[in-house]
Short mmCIF file of C-alpha atoms (C1' of nucleotides) in Angstrom, two decimals:
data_model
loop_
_atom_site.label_atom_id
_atom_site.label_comp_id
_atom_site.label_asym_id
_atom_site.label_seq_id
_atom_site.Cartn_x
_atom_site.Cartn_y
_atom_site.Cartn_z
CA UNK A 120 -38.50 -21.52 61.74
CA UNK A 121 -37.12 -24.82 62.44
CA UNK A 122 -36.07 -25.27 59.15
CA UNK A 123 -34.50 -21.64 58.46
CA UNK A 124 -32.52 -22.01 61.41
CA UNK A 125 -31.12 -25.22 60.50
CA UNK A 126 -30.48 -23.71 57.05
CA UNK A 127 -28.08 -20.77 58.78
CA UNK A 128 -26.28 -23.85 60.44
CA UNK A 129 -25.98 -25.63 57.77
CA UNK A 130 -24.57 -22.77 55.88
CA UNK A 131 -21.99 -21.77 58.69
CA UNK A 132 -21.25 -25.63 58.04
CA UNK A 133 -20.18 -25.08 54.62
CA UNK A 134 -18.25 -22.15 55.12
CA UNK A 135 -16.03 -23.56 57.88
CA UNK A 136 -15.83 -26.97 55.44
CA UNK A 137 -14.81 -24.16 52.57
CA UNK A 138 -12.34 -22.53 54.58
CA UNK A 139 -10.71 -25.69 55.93
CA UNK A 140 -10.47 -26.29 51.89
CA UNK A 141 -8.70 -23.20 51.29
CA UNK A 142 -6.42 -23.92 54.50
CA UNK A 143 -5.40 -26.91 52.97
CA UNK A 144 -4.93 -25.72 48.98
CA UNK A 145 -4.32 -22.06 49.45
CA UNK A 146 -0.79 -20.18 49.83
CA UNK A 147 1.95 -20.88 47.56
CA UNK A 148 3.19 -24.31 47.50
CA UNK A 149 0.52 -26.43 48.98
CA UNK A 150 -0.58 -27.60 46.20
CA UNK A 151 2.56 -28.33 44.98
CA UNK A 152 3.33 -30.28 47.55
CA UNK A 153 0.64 -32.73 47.53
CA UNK A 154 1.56 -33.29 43.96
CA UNK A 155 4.99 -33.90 44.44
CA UNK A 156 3.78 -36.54 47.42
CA UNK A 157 0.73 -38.04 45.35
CA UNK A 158 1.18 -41.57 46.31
CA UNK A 159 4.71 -41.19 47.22
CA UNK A 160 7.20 -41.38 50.00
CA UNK A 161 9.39 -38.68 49.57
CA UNK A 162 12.06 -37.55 51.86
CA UNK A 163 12.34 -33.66 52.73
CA UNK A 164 15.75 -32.92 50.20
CA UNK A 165 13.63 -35.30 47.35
CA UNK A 166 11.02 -32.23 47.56
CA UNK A 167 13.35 -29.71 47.67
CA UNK A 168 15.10 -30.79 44.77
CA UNK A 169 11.59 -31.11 43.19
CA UNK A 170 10.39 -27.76 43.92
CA UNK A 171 13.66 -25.11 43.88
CA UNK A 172 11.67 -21.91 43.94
CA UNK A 173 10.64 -23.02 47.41
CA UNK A 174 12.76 -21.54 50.79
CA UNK A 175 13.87 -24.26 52.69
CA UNK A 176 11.85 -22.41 55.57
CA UNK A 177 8.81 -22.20 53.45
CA UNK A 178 8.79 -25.73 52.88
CA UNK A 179 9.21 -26.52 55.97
CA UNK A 180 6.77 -24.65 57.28
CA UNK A 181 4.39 -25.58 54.79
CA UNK A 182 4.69 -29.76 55.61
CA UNK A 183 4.43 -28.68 59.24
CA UNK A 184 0.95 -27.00 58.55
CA UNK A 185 -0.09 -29.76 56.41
CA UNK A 186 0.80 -32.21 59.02
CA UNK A 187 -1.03 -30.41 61.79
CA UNK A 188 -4.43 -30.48 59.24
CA UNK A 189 -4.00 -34.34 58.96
CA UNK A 190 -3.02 -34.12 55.23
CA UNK A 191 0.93 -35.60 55.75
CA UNK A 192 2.38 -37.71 57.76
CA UNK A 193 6.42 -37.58 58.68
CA UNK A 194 8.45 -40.62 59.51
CA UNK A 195 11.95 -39.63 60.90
CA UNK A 196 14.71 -41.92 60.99
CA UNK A 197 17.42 -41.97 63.42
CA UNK A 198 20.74 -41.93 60.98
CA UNK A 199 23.34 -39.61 60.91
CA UNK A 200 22.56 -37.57 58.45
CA UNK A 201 19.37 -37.52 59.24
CA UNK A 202 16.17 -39.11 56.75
CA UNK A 203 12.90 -37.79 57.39
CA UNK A 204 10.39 -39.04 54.85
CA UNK A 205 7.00 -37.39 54.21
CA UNK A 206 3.54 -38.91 52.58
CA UNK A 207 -0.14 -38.52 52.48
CA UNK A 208 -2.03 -39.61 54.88
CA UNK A 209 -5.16 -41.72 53.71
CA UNK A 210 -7.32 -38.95 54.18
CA UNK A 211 -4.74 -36.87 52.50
CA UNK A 212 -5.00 -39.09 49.48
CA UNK A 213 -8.78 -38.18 49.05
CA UNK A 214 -7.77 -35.27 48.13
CA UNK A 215 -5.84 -36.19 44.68
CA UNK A 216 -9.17 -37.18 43.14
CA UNK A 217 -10.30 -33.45 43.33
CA UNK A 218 -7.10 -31.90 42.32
CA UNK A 219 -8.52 -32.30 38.26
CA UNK A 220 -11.92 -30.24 39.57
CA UNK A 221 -9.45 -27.52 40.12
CA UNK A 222 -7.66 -27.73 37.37
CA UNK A 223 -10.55 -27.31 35.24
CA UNK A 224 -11.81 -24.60 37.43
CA UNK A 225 -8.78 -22.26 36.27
CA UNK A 226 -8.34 -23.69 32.72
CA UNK A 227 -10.98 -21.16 30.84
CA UNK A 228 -9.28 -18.33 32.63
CA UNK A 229 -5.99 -18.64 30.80
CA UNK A 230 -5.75 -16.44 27.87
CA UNK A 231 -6.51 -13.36 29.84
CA UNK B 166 13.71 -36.02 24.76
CA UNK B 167 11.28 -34.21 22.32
CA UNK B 168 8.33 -36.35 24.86
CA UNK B 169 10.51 -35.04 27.96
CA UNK B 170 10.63 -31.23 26.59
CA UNK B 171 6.99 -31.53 25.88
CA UNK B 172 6.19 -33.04 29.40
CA UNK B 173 8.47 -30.02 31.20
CA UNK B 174 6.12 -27.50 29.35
CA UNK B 175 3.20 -29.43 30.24
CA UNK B 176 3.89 -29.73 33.91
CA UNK B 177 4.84 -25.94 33.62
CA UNK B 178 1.32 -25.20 31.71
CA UNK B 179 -0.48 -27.22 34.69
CA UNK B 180 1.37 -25.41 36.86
CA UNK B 181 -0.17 -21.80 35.84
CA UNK B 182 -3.14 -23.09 35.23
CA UNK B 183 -3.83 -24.34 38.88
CA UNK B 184 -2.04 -20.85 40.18
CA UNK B 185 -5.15 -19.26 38.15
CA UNK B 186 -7.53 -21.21 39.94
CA UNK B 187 -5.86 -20.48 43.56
CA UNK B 188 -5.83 -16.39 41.99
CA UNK B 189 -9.61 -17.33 41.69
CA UNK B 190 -10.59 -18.66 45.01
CA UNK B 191 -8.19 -18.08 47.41
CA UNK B 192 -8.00 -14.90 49.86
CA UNK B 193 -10.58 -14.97 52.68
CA UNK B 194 -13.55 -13.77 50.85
CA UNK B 195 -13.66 -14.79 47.36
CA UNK B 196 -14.63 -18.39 47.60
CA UNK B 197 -18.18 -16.54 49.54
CA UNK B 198 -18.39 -13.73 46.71
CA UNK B 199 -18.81 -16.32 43.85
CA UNK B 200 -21.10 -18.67 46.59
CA UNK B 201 -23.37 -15.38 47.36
CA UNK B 202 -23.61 -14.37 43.63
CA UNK B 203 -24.74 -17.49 42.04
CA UNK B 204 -26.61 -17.14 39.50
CA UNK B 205 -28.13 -13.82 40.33
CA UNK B 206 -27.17 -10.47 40.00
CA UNK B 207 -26.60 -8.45 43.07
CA UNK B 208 -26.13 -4.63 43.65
CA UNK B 209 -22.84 -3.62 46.15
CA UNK B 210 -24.61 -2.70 49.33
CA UNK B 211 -26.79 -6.28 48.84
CA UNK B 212 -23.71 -8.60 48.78
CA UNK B 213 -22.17 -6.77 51.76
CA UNK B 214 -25.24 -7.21 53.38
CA UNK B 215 -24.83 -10.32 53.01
CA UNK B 216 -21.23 -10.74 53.90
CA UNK B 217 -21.51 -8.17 56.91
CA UNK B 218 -17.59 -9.39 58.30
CA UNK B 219 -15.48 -8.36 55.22
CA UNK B 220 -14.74 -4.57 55.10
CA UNK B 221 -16.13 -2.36 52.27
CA UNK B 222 -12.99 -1.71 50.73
CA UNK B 223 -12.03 -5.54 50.89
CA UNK B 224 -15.36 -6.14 49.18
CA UNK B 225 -14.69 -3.67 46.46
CA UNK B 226 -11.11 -4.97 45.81
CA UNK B 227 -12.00 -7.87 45.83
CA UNK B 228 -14.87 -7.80 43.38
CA UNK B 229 -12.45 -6.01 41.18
CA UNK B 230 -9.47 -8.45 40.91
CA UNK B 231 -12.69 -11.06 40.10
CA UNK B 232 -13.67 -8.71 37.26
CA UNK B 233 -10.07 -8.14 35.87
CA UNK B 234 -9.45 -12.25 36.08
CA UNK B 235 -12.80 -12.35 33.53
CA UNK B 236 -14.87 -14.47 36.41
CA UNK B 237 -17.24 -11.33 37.36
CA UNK B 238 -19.31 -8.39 35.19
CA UNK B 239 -20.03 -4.86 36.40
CA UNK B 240 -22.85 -2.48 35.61
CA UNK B 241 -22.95 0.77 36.47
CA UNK B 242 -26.50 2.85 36.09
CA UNK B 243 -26.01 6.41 36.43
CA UNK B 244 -28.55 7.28 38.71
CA UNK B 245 -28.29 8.76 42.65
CA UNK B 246 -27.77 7.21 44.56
CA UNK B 247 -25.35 5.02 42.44
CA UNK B 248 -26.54 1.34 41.14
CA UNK B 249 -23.81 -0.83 40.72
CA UNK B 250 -24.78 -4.59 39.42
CA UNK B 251 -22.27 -7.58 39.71
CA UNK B 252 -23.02 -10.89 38.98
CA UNK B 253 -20.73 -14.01 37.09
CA UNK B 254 -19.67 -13.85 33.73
CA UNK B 255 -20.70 -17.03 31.57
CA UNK B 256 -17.33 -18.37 32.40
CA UNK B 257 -17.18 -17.38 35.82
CA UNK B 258 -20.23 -19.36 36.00
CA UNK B 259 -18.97 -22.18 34.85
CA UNK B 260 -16.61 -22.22 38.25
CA UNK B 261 -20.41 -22.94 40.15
CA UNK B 262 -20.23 -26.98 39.14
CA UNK B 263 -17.03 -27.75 41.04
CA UNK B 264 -17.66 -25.76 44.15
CA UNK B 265 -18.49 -29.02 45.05
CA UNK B 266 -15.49 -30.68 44.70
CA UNK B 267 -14.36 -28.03 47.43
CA UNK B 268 -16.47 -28.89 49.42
CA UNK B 269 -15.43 -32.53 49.28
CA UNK B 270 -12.26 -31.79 49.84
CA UNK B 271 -12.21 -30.44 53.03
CA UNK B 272 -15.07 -32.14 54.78
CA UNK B 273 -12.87 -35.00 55.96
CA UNK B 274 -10.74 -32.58 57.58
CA UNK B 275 -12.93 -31.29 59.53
CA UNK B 276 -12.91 -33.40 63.38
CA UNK B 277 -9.83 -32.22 64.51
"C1'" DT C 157 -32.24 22.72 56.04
"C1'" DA C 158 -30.25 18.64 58.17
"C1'" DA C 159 -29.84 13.89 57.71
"C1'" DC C 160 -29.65 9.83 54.97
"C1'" DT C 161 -28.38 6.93 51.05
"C1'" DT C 162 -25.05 4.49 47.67
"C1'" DA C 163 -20.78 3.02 45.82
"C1'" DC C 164 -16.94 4.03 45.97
"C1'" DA C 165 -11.59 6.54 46.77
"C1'" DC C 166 -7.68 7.45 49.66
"C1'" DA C 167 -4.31 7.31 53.37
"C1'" DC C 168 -2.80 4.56 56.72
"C1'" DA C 169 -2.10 0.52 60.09
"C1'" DA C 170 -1.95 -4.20 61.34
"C1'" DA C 171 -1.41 -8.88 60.39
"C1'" DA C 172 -0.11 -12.73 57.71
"C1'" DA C 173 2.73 -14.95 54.27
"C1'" DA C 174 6.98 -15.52 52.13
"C1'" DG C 175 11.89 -14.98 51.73
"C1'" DT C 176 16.97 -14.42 53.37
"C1'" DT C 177 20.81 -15.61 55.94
"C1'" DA C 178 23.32 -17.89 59.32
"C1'" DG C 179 23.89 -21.67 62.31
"C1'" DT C 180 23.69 -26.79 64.15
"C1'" DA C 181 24.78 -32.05 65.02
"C1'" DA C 182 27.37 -35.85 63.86
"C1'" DA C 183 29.00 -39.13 60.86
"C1'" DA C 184 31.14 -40.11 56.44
"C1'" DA C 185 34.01 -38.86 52.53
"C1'" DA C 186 38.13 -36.39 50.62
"C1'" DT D 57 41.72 -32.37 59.14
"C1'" DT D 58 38.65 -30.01 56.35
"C1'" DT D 59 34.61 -30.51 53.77
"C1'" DT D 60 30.15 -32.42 52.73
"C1'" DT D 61 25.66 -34.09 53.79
"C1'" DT D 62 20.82 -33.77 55.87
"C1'" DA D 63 17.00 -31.76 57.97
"C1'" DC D 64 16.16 -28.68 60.27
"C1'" DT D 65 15.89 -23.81 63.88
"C1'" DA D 66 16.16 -18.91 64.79
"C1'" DA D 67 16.33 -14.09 63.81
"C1'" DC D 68 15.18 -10.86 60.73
"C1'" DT D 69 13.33 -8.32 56.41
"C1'" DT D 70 10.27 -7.84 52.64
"C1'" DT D 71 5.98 -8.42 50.42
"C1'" DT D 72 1.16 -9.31 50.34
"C1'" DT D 73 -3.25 -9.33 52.36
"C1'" DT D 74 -6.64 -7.52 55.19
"C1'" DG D 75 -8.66 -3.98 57.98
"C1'" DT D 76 -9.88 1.01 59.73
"C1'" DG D 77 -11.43 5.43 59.30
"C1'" DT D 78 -12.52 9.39 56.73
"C1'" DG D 79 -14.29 11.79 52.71
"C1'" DT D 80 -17.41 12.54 48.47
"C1'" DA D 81 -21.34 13.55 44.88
"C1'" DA D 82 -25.95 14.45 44.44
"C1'" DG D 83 -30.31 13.32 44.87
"C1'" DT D 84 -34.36 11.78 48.36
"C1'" DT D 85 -36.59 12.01 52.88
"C1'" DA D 86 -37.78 14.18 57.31
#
DNA sequence: TAACTTACACACAAAAAAGTTAGTAAAAAA
DNA sequence: TTTTTTACTAACTTTTTTGTGTGTAAGTTA
């Protein structure tokens, strides 16, 4: 009984740990955006430029979100114009070492 | 420039190949579809039994973008009531191995 | 005979994600 | 003086995702 019931806990564990995953990869340009960063400091127009399919609103909204789940950091500077730069954060760095699983989890699903 | 062209299509290549994985696990079910099929093979009503929050029709549509992306089988047995089967297709199951990586990637996410 | 079962389909509604367009401050460049 | 630059915000529309509720065939069980 003990054991079982730990087992359901554990299990709601995982699935909150899984979802915070899919927070942090899923929608559009997440992804995208962590490799554009990698081990970089970009500044906001650098990732534009980087990734033109991407509303300005969209990216901004998406390095707000990632900020808020610890994975960036922002550093704004007070110059007219302004310079905001963006990186990982060290835990946000962790997660490059992973980015190849998921690669090769979409890789044999190609010629479809 | 022949190297550069060939990066460009490479980067592109990556690029569709890690939008196939997010078309694989992303959406708010089907991350716990491939966890709850495993290796086993499961009729309808027994996977939403198991996942009682998602909605049947969810469940359905969902299993059915899984099976028209090659990662899940169906089979029907003509019988009444109806016995549908679903389980992973020998690719799909080769997603099962880096499940683990997701799980690594969120985990240090999670104290927030 | 009425109720129950299974694996859906269909019409519709609500919510979430993504995109579009316009506007802003304030200095520097033309 | 007008234009350009940067990193946004705000209002709004479109698209995508998720959910709700009802219906169905055709046997089995009560």
């Amino acid at each position: 009984m003990k054991d079982s019931n730990r087992d359901v806990t554990m299990a709601e564990r995982d699935q909150l740990v899984l979802r915070r995953t899919l927070d942090i990869i899923c929608g559009k340009w997440r992804l995208f955006i962590l490799l554009n960063l990698g081990e970089h400091t970009r500044r906001y127009g650098e990732l534009r430029r980087m990734m033109p399919d991407v509303s300005e609103k969209v990216l901004i909204q998406e390095l707000k979100s990632l900020i808020s789940l610890g994975v960036l950091e922002k550093e704004s500077f007070s110059e007219v114009p302004p310079r905001v730069e963006y990186r990982l954060t060290t835990k946000g760095r962790g997660i490059l070492p992973h980015l190849n699983s998921l690669h090769l989890i979409g890789a044999p699903f190609m010629e479809d």
